[in-house]
Amino acid sequence: MTKVALIGAGKMGISHLAILGAHPGVEVVGVSDTSKMVLDVFKKYSSFPGFTDYEEMLASSKPDAVVVAVPTKFHAGMVKKILDQGKHVFAEKPLCMTVEEGKTLVELAKEKKLVNQVGYHNKFLGTFREVKKLIDGGFLGELFHFEGESYGPVVIRSNQGNWRADPREGGGCLMDYASHVIDLINYMFGPVTKVKGSQLKSFYSKSVEDSVFALLEVSPALSGTLSVNWSDETYRKMSTSITIQGSRGKIICDANELKVFFKTAECPAGYEKGWNVKYLTALTEPVDFYLRGEEYSSQLDYFIKAVEGKVPNTINTFQSAWDTDKVISLIRDRAAISN
Amino acid sequence: MERILFGDNQFFAVNHISDEKSRAQSIQFKDDSAIINTLNIARSTGINTFMCTTHDRIANICDIIRADPGKYSDFNIFPCMPYAHKYANAVTELGITGTLKQYVPGNFFGSLFKGGVAYLSKDYISIMELLIDAEMKMFKGLNTPVIFLQNVITDLLLGLGMIDILKGFHAYVEKKYNAEAGFITMNMPLLLQKLEVAGIENPIICSSINLAGFRMSGGKELYESVLKTKKVRAIAMQVLGGGAIHPKDAIEYVCSLPNIESILFGASSKGNIAQTTAYIREFDGKYAIQHQTAG
């Protein structure tokens, strides 16, 4: 059994906790949160030991691995302390507030040879994984353009007052929402190297941006657009998609549906010339416990397996999340120049 | 429970395979009259139970049904609560405490937060009961013989090991609404095992059951074995595997399984409603003798 502790029982933390609680290879040895009420509920109705102080939890519950699901501004300090104690870390996204903070964590995790993973769950979706396979196999030919998009109803009126509305805590559409799409673009094509233009616009929020529009370059041949808006209530929940144009065809993919167009019959097994449509139902691998999407269970299962040494720690490493942090920083810098 | 239950995903743009279809449905069912028309089509094929989320718009549908008791006197509604996105969005915006303050009715919660330590001794089951009452308000005066807990909540509590809260839901729904509790889940075998241990016998459990094995956590074989060997009043949902399976094969598979009391499906068009209903009746006929012999 892998002993896991969790810091931050908010929306993501509780979801992670339920998945860990049902995982046959995991013993949840502690939960820490600043809310006494949340801890009280755990005390009354669950078997998880609760702590108000995470350092006390680390000392007394002696976990092998720690899941960190606190606001981003706390990541740098907490994760460093956990790595210093020789424990494996799964942290929520984005990795850190600044590129410098992220660098410290990447180097420390490497030096200590500890498993390190960040919660960019899209990479555990069968649809996006299939896109990655098609691209790596060269089936789309030479790539020249992509569009990464994400829309959803997070901020659909003014007067929101939690940490997501506070830029000093890691709030804002760029860090919270666009980070997912940027990470997916980096994963598909290699890291973005230049940001040729960007706009951070607000519709409702006073202190943070509600949307991100940017022109990104991966290489002189391959560039694309980023269009992200968390104030779009025509979407019931977050919807992320990617469109890719290549010399031999085109891909349009979201979490549930993959559409591929091949110009000729020269295509991989299971595909033919013209349009091909595949659904998540056929591309997803079953999980042992489902909560809100296979990808949430799969990413934690992958982390636990990496801690057990059963899989390499290569998906969503601190390094790849740091690459995403760097693009976030480029987009912010570029927007400041444009304004 | 009746053999066929009519679902509501199509009315609220819940489509598990296509964002494009979601948007088309959102446009098609913009007006409440479109929902009522589709419900009436379902009723005309003999489906008399509507299983629906406690979405704000369902309150309007309930008003229409209440206003016409002659037409809908024997019509059953199975409420499924909560409409999770309402609370999920509220938690994002207000935090957990803020959400409870917003949705727990009356000044119960106001007093709870006074005096700091006082609330620690409070009983959270009673907070849940107040939330159930709030969600049930829109169904006042209508037939709601089974009341469901949505899968995201059932499975969250299951994963957290908070089976006492599931038990609390089961008990309260019976006591206050004289209804049976149902649980929607994506983890049927695990849930059934935990409910049995908690002393809830032969529970109503609605879960994905389909030929493709989609969203059948633990595997299709495990589900089939549970249906054959355990006591459970099973409702099969997502029988079409999100549209990935041919309807005829999909329905034949579900009808061939033992111990499935009801089949839940939703559809937008008259043709699809009629076709699915016809397949269920056809394959029920084919497998009736087989199930009787086995039973």
XYZ file of C-alpha atoms in Angstrom:
634
model
C 0.000 0.000 0.000
C 1.226 3.457 -0.897
C 0.660 5.950 1.904
C -0.719 9.188 0.519
C -1.500 12.479 2.258
C -3.403 15.386 0.756
C -3.094 19.112 1.362
C -6.056 21.297 0.451
C -9.527 19.725 0.520
C -11.186 22.224 -1.822
C -12.953 21.340 -5.055
C -10.036 19.515 -6.705
C -8.672 18.188 -3.414
C -11.911 16.468 -2.420
C -12.208 14.956 -5.879
C -8.640 13.602 -5.649
C -9.358 12.334 -2.165
C -12.392 10.315 -3.252
C -10.406 8.720 -6.085
C -7.510 7.941 -3.724
C -9.938 6.651 -1.104
C -11.315 4.108 -3.575
C -7.893 3.118 -4.954
C -7.041 -0.423 -3.841
C -3.312 0.338 -3.668
C -3.595 3.514 -1.599
C -3.926 4.222 2.085
C -4.954 7.841 2.750
C -2.937 8.672 5.861
C -3.890 12.311 6.260
C -5.832 15.298 4.981
C -4.908 18.823 5.853
C -7.029 21.895 5.320
C -7.459 25.294 6.897
C -11.253 24.907 7.159
C -12.284 23.455 10.502
C -15.682 22.577 9.133
C -14.259 20.509 6.283
C -11.995 18.665 8.717
C -14.908 18.122 11.064
C -16.920 16.456 8.297
C -13.989 14.146 7.561
C -13.619 13.337 11.218
C -17.281 12.449 11.591
C -17.898 10.532 8.388
C -14.612 9.237 6.982
C -11.618 7.288 8.209
C -9.103 9.911 7.025
C -7.100 11.579 9.795
C -7.435 15.381 9.558
C -4.849 18.070 10.278
C -4.964 21.866 10.306
C -1.198 22.073 9.881
C 0.282 20.245 6.907
C 3.758 20.100 8.379
C 2.414 18.388 11.451
C 0.619 15.956 9.132
C 3.809 15.152 7.229
C 5.651 14.546 10.484
C 3.053 12.346 12.113
C 1.449 10.456 9.224
C 4.680 9.733 7.327
C 3.266 9.518 3.794
C 5.210 8.116 0.840
C 3.570 10.629 -1.462
C 1.680 13.908 -1.116
C -1.064 15.447 -3.262
C -0.957 19.253 -3.190
C -4.252 20.940 -4.125
C -3.922 24.404 -2.619
C -4.019 27.778 -4.410
C -1.024 28.147 -6.748
C 0.749 30.793 -4.681
C 1.416 28.220 -1.968
C 2.901 25.609 -4.334
C 6.516 26.812 -4.312
C 6.935 26.783 -0.545
C 4.928 23.667 0.235
C 6.235 21.470 -2.558
C 9.820 22.404 -1.699
C 9.310 21.363 1.921
C 7.721 18.081 0.862
C 10.499 17.250 -1.600
C 13.077 18.142 1.053
C 11.538 15.446 3.215
C 11.996 12.910 0.415
C 8.332 12.469 -0.488
C 6.878 12.088 -3.986
C 4.573 14.909 -5.114
C 1.460 15.276 -7.237
C 0.648 18.993 -7.482
C -2.322 20.710 -9.016
C -1.782 22.942 -12.037
C -0.245 25.350 -12.808
C 3.113 24.479 -11.233
C 4.080 27.884 -9.816
C 3.417 31.609 -9.869
C 6.753 32.419 -11.500
C 9.284 30.734 -13.771
C 11.986 31.087 -11.097
C 9.920 29.274 -8.455
C 9.184 26.464 -10.896
C 12.860 26.049 -11.766
C 13.709 25.399 -8.113
C 11.090 22.647 -7.874
C 12.099 20.990 -11.167
C 15.757 20.877 -10.068
C 14.977 19.709 -6.561
C 12.712 16.861 -7.729
C 15.398 15.771 -10.203
C 18.170 15.941 -7.628
C 16.161 13.987 -5.054
C 14.986 11.489 -7.712
C 11.385 11.788 -6.562
C 8.268 11.162 -8.618
C 6.785 14.497 -9.646
C 3.535 15.070 -11.504
C 1.164 17.949 -12.200
C -2.610 17.686 -12.731
C -2.920 18.475 -16.445
C -5.533 15.758 -16.873
C -6.220 16.228 -20.602
C -3.201 14.061 -21.418
C -5.023 11.125 -19.831
C -7.978 11.444 -22.210
C -8.126 8.783 -24.924
C -9.090 11.341 -27.573
C -6.122 13.679 -27.053
C -3.782 10.706 -26.681
C -4.911 9.419 -30.061
C -4.158 12.837 -31.581
C -0.668 12.670 -30.106
C -0.165 9.231 -31.684
C -1.301 10.468 -35.107
C 1.022 13.455 -34.910
C 4.047 11.538 -33.634
C 3.469 8.941 -36.354
C 3.711 11.717 -38.945
C 0.317 10.822 -40.415
C -0.735 14.437 -40.782
C 2.403 15.228 -42.785
C 4.020 18.595 -42.207
C 2.158 20.587 -39.614
C 1.674 24.265 -40.232
C -1.192 25.573 -38.113
C -3.067 24.804 -34.899
C -5.909 26.356 -32.933
C -6.165 25.622 -29.213
C -9.420 26.637 -27.602
C -11.214 26.396 -24.303
C -14.491 27.886 -23.168
C -16.588 27.594 -20.060
C -18.819 29.301 -17.492
C -16.489 30.102 -14.550
C -17.044 33.854 -14.248
C -20.361 34.895 -15.764
C -21.095 37.928 -13.628
C -19.214 40.547 -11.595
C -18.524 40.476 -7.879
C -16.613 37.292 -7.364
C -14.341 37.373 -4.400
C -12.352 34.161 -4.005
C -8.746 33.284 -4.792
C -9.510 32.661 -8.472
C -10.238 36.384 -8.783
C -6.969 37.368 -7.148
C -3.896 37.597 -9.382
C -1.585 37.342 -6.361
C -2.982 33.905 -5.519
C -2.760 32.466 -9.018
C -6.234 33.430 -10.143
C -7.239 34.510 -13.637
C -8.162 32.812 -16.865
C -4.540 32.563 -18.053
C -3.234 30.520 -15.118
C -6.396 28.665 -14.245
C -7.962 27.876 -17.631
C -5.624 28.693 -20.534
C -2.833 26.745 -18.833
C -4.650 23.525 -19.804
C -4.681 24.437 -23.489
C -1.092 25.708 -23.498
C 0.015 22.477 -21.853
C -1.849 20.471 -24.477
C -0.214 22.468 -27.292
C 3.232 21.899 -25.755
C 2.469 18.182 -25.454
C 1.323 17.851 -29.060
C 4.013 19.887 -30.811
C 6.876 20.525 -28.396
C 7.148 23.681 -26.354
C 5.960 27.000 -27.697
C 9.062 29.135 -28.247
C 7.636 32.548 -29.129
C 4.510 34.523 -28.382
C 3.937 36.888 -31.285
C 0.972 38.684 -29.839
C -1.418 38.335 -26.944
C -4.410 39.985 -25.357
C -5.712 39.438 -21.855
C -9.231 40.826 -21.616
C -11.744 41.112 -18.799
C -15.502 41.067 -19.136
C -16.507 40.849 -15.473
C -13.459 40.423 -13.259
C -11.855 43.507 -11.820
C -8.397 42.203 -10.977
C -7.851 39.334 -13.409
C -8.391 38.565 -17.084
C -11.456 36.567 -18.168
C -10.046 35.652 -21.569
C -6.758 35.000 -23.316
C -6.132 35.371 -27.042
C -2.618 34.777 -28.377
C -0.547 33.962 -31.424
C 1.960 31.235 -30.611
C 4.966 29.911 -32.495
C 6.480 26.460 -31.989
C 8.935 26.672 -34.899
C 9.245 28.947 -37.944
C 7.037 26.445 -39.840
C 4.428 25.750 -37.167
C 2.361 28.361 -35.380
C -1.178 28.794 -34.189
C -3.737 30.629 -32.140
C -4.885 30.310 -28.562
C -8.432 31.365 -27.744
C -9.647 30.867 -24.195
C -12.609 32.435 -22.418
C -13.940 31.393 -19.025
C -16.903 33.783 -19.221
C -18.823 31.841 -21.867
C -22.045 30.517 -20.405
C -23.109 28.828 -23.646
C -20.917 25.974 -22.406
C -22.245 23.842 -19.556
C -18.731 23.027 -18.388
C -15.155 23.541 -19.525
C -14.757 22.483 -23.133
C -11.258 22.227 -24.580
C -10.504 21.529 -28.221
C -7.641 21.526 -30.653
C -7.630 21.854 -34.440
C -4.521 20.939 -36.437
C -3.773 21.540 -40.103
C -1.135 19.409 -41.818
C -0.040 18.782 -45.373
C -1.825 15.414 -45.408
C -4.948 16.207 -43.451
C -6.657 17.883 -40.549
C -7.649 16.999 -36.992
C -10.426 18.495 -34.868
C -10.508 17.049 -31.381
C -12.190 17.723 -28.063
C -12.464 15.589 -24.937
C -15.245 13.397 -26.350
C -14.930 13.396 -30.105
C -12.044 13.054 -32.546
C -12.567 14.003 -36.184
C -9.757 13.326 -38.642
C -9.661 14.151 -42.333
C -7.081 12.402 -44.518
C -6.418 13.732 -48.023
C -5.397 10.327 -49.379
C -5.734 6.630 -48.486
C -2.265 6.794 -46.984
C -3.382 6.683 -43.352
C -2.945 4.535 -40.233
C -4.872 1.321 -39.520
C -8.459 1.994 -38.523
C -8.668 5.165 -40.628
C -9.583 5.837 -44.242
C -9.441 8.628 -46.809
C -11.803 11.505 -46.024
C -13.478 12.120 -42.666
C -13.108 9.684 -39.750
C -14.992 10.155 -36.480
C -14.039 8.394 -33.255
C -15.515 8.799 -29.807
C -14.114 8.712 -26.312
C -16.283 5.637 -25.712
C -14.002 3.668 -28.030
C -10.734 5.403 -27.134
C -10.933 5.451 -23.358
C -9.407 2.839 -21.126
C -11.696 1.672 -18.321
C -10.860 2.731 -14.777
C -11.461 0.899 -11.503
C -13.240 3.839 -9.916
C -14.961 6.636 -11.831
C -15.803 10.029 -10.398
C -15.969 12.811 -12.974
C -14.087 11.568 -16.007
C -11.737 8.661 -16.615
C -8.834 11.080 -16.901
C -9.004 12.134 -13.239
C -8.747 8.531 -12.074
C -6.116 7.633 -14.685
C -3.765 10.464 -13.761
C -3.738 9.515 -10.075
C -3.400 5.837 -10.910
C -0.409 6.723 -13.095
C 1.119 8.712 -10.240
C 0.681 5.852 -7.773
C 2.135 3.376 -10.291
C 5.120 5.702 -10.792
C 5.647 5.827 -7.022
C 5.523 2.017 -6.995
C 8.054 1.982 -9.846
C 5.657 0.296 -12.268
C 5.579 3.081 -14.882
C 8.167 5.712 -15.801
C 7.476 9.182 -14.440
C 7.280 10.801 -17.873
C 3.772 12.250 -18.297
C 3.008 15.654 -16.743
C 6.335 15.994 -14.987
C 7.311 19.197 -13.189
C 9.553 19.836 -16.209
C 6.645 19.783 -18.679
C 4.472 21.873 -16.352
C 7.362 24.307 -15.993
C 7.494 24.571 -19.806
C 3.836 25.568 -19.606
C 4.587 28.114 -16.868
C 7.209 29.628 -19.190
C 4.652 30.083 -21.991
C 2.208 31.610 -19.493
C 4.911 34.090 -18.582
C 5.652 34.881 -22.265
C 1.947 35.516 -22.908
C 1.715 37.847 -19.925
C 4.858 39.763 -20.940
C 3.652 40.113 -24.509
C 0.234 41.366 -23.423
C 1.900 43.994 -21.239
C 3.872 45.260 -24.251
C 0.745 45.338 -26.446
C -1.143 47.363 -23.869
C -40.776 1.028 -11.333
C -41.881 0.857 -14.925
C -39.788 -0.956 -17.506
C -38.943 2.181 -19.480
C -37.943 5.496 -17.911
C -37.535 8.664 -19.945
C -34.430 10.747 -19.189
C -33.682 14.452 -19.566
C -30.055 14.791 -20.703
C -31.117 15.806 -24.209
C -33.098 18.747 -22.812
C -30.089 20.249 -21.060
C -27.409 19.757 -23.696
C -25.805 16.865 -21.857
C -24.279 14.876 -24.661
C -21.456 12.526 -23.823
C -20.037 12.289 -27.299
C -20.398 15.560 -29.154
C -20.209 19.236 -28.265
C -21.862 20.020 -31.600
C -24.878 17.866 -30.730
C -24.985 19.512 -27.306
C -25.313 22.921 -28.878
C -27.955 21.732 -31.337
C -29.982 20.304 -28.439
C -29.566 23.478 -26.466
C -31.120 25.364 -29.388
C -33.845 22.770 -30.001
C -35.001 22.813 -26.370
C -34.634 26.530 -25.713
C -38.372 26.813 -24.959
C -40.133 24.796 -22.280
C -42.848 23.927 -24.795
C -40.312 21.872 -26.777
C -39.571 19.829 -23.637
C -43.260 19.279 -22.898
C -43.920 18.269 -26.522
C -41.177 15.650 -26.361
C -42.459 14.372 -23.000
C -45.906 14.023 -24.529
C -44.466 12.051 -27.443
C -42.799 9.714 -24.951
C -46.091 9.354 -23.064
C -47.895 8.494 -26.290
C -45.576 5.473 -26.691
C -46.545 4.311 -23.199
C -43.668 5.749 -21.168
C -45.090 7.224 -18.013
C -42.045 8.065 -15.896
C -39.759 11.059 -16.347
C -36.422 10.804 -14.559
C -34.957 14.289 -14.322
C -32.368 16.438 -12.608
C -33.365 19.257 -10.305
C -32.350 21.777 -12.965
C -34.019 25.212 -12.642
C -35.969 24.640 -15.853
C -37.551 21.449 -14.487
C -39.418 23.726 -12.072
C -41.227 25.236 -15.103
C -42.012 21.772 -16.442
C -43.430 20.812 -13.034
C -45.653 23.907 -13.111
C -47.070 22.847 -16.480
C -47.687 19.293 -15.234
C -49.315 20.538 -12.014
C -51.587 22.823 -13.971
C -53.092 19.909 -15.904
C -53.943 17.219 -13.344
C -56.439 15.561 -15.663
C -53.763 14.832 -18.211
C -50.876 13.991 -15.872
C -52.590 12.483 -12.830
C -50.763 9.158 -13.084
C -47.517 10.620 -14.415
C -44.443 9.787 -12.333
C -41.380 11.923 -11.843
C -38.134 10.507 -10.459
C -36.142 13.545 -9.272
C -32.345 13.245 -9.370
C -30.525 15.591 -7.103
C -28.622 17.742 -6.916
C -28.113 19.474 -10.251
C -24.396 19.235 -9.610
C -23.167 22.041 -11.853
C -25.151 24.544 -9.814
C -23.214 23.573 -6.705
C -19.895 23.012 -8.475
C -20.035 26.502 -9.949
C -21.050 27.897 -6.573
C -18.115 26.169 -4.862
C -15.776 27.682 -7.466
C -17.263 31.091 -6.798
C -18.099 31.072 -3.102
C -16.081 28.246 -1.585
C -17.649 25.354 0.332
C -18.819 27.417 3.308
C -20.187 30.160 1.068
C -22.096 27.611 -0.996
C -23.724 26.102 2.088
C -24.644 29.576 3.289
C -26.266 30.298 -0.063
C -28.204 27.058 -0.460
C -29.116 25.838 3.004
C -32.528 27.429 3.523
C -33.604 29.643 6.385
C -31.260 31.061 8.971
C -30.186 27.622 10.179
C -26.756 28.133 8.751
C -26.517 31.704 9.917
C -26.816 30.507 13.483
C -24.430 27.674 12.735
C -21.619 30.052 11.997
C -22.149 32.178 15.048
C -19.915 31.498 17.969
C -17.180 29.667 16.075
C -16.929 26.354 17.853
C -20.654 25.816 18.227
C -21.118 24.369 14.760
C -18.578 21.641 15.346
C -21.150 19.757 17.318
C -23.835 20.114 14.647
C -25.155 17.213 12.724
C -24.329 17.424 9.040
C -27.042 14.943 8.133
C -29.595 17.589 9.094
C -27.905 20.067 6.738
C -28.260 17.483 3.984
C -31.936 17.072 4.850
C -32.472 20.813 4.429
C -30.746 20.663 1.053
C -32.991 17.766 -0.015
C -36.063 19.797 0.989
C -34.796 22.750 -1.039
C -34.330 20.554 -4.119
C -37.727 18.870 -3.642
C -39.712 22.115 -3.464
C -40.333 22.235 -7.214
C -42.026 18.790 -7.157
C -44.630 19.655 -4.540
C -47.926 17.878 -5.223
C -46.499 15.621 -7.959
C -45.902 11.842 -7.822
C -42.258 11.245 -6.925
C -42.120 7.601 -5.824
C -38.336 7.289 -6.248
C -35.829 10.028 -5.466
C -32.262 9.688 -6.697
C -28.894 10.942 -5.623
C -26.824 11.991 -8.652
C -23.739 9.969 -9.504
C -21.214 12.713 -8.862
C -22.391 12.947 -5.242
C -22.987 9.216 -4.731
C -19.538 8.407 -6.092
C -17.842 11.236 -4.210
C -19.282 9.952 -0.918
C -18.467 6.374 -1.929
C -14.829 7.269 -2.584
C -14.577 9.251 0.642
C -16.049 6.308 2.543
C -18.939 8.449 3.807
C -21.529 5.695 3.545
C -23.419 7.059 6.572
C -24.444 10.058 4.468
C -25.809 7.743 1.764
C -27.676 5.950 4.517
C -28.980 9.288 5.770
C -30.281 10.112 2.292
C -31.970 6.718 2.041
C -33.681 7.112 5.410
C -34.785 10.723 4.971
C -36.316 10.273 1.523
C -38.434 7.461 2.898
C -39.418 9.266 6.083
C -40.189 12.692 4.663
C -41.369 11.923 1.123
C -42.636 8.395 1.494
C -40.426 7.564 -1.455
C -37.754 5.013 -2.184
C -34.186 6.213 -2.469
C -32.244 5.485 -5.606
C -28.548 5.917 -6.233
C -27.002 6.819 -9.573
C -23.411 5.676 -9.847
C -20.591 4.857 -12.245
C -19.338 2.256 -9.754
C -22.282 -0.099 -9.281
C -20.523 -3.211 -7.905
C -18.551 -1.241 -5.318
C -21.580 0.824 -4.274
C -23.792 -2.223 -3.873
C -21.187 -3.920 -1.718
C -20.879 -0.884 0.580
C -24.654 -0.362 0.801
C -25.136 -4.025 1.718
C -22.575 -3.715 4.499
C -24.415 -0.595 5.719
C -27.635 -2.612 5.923
C -29.443 -1.248 2.877
C -30.930 -4.289 1.213
C -31.937 -4.623 -2.409
C -31.247 -0.951 -3.230
C -32.339 0.826 -6.402
C -29.151 1.522 -8.330
C -28.993 3.253 -11.689
C -25.725 2.755 -13.553
C -24.175 2.615 -17.002
C -24.806 -0.804 -18.494
C -23.955 -1.231 -22.142
C -22.479 -3.566 -24.709
C -19.330 -1.461 -25.049
C -18.533 -1.673 -21.324
C -18.402 2.131 -21.268
C -18.349 3.689 -17.782
C -18.752 0.275 -16.139
C -16.007 0.654 -13.531
C -14.439 -2.611 -12.576
C -15.440 -4.102 -15.929
C -18.435 -5.438 -17.804
C -17.915 -9.001 -16.550
C -18.075 -7.858 -12.937
C -21.351 -6.029 -13.626
C -22.826 -9.089 -15.313
C -21.843 -11.290 -12.407
C -23.327 -8.847 -9.865
C -26.609 -8.798 -11.808
C -26.697 -12.589 -11.833
C -25.816 -13.193 -8.198
C -26.777 -10.178 -6.056
C -29.971 -8.578 -4.853
C -30.291 -5.203 -6.517
C -33.042 -3.313 -8.334
C -30.950 -2.262 -11.303
C -31.708 0.519 -13.754
C -29.579 0.515 -16.889
C -28.559 3.908 -18.267
C -26.218 4.924 -21.094
C -27.417 1.737 -22.787
C -26.414 3.163 -26.167
C -22.894 3.790 -24.843
C -23.207 7.468 -25.657
C -24.355 6.628 -29.173
C -21.331 4.512 -30.014
C -23.270 1.229 -30.336
C -25.931 0.352 -32.904
C -29.291 0.816 -31.122
C -30.566 -2.674 -31.949
C -27.471 -4.462 -30.611
C -27.365 -2.075 -27.662
C -30.936 -2.804 -26.576
C -30.684 -6.539 -27.191
C -27.671 -6.697 -24.877
C -29.427 -4.917 -22.014
C -32.662 -6.903 -22.428
C -30.691 -10.171 -22.394
C -29.267 -9.427 -18.922
C -31.068 -10.726 -15.847
C -32.288 -8.566 -12.987
C -32.562 -5.236 -14.800
C -35.809 -3.744 -13.607
C -35.819 -0.610 -15.761
C -34.099 0.915 -18.733
C -33.490 4.658 -18.796
C -33.034 6.487 -22.076
C -33.532 9.936 -23.491
C -34.078 11.050 -27.063
C -35.047 14.232 -28.866
C -36.973 12.982 -31.863
C -40.213 11.082 -32.250
C -38.462 8.536 -34.479
C -35.717 7.731 -31.975
C -38.153 7.485 -29.057
C -40.396 5.122 -31.006
C -37.481 3.015 -32.250
C -35.827 2.538 -28.859
C -39.162 1.738 -27.211
C -39.984 -0.786 -29.934
C -36.594 -2.507 -29.561
C -37.053 -2.808 -25.792
C -40.509 -4.385 -26.222
C -39.238 -6.704 -28.979
C -36.246 -8.012 -27.021
C -38.170 -8.192 -23.749
C -40.470 -10.601 -25.573
C -37.539 -12.616 -26.848
C -35.794 -12.948 -23.452
C -38.859 -13.174 -21.185
C -38.928 -16.975 -21.098
C -35.187 -17.212 -20.612
C -35.303 -14.878 -17.582
C -38.267 -16.760 -16.113
C -36.488 -20.093 -16.391
C -33.322 -18.660 -14.881
C -35.278 -16.898 -12.126
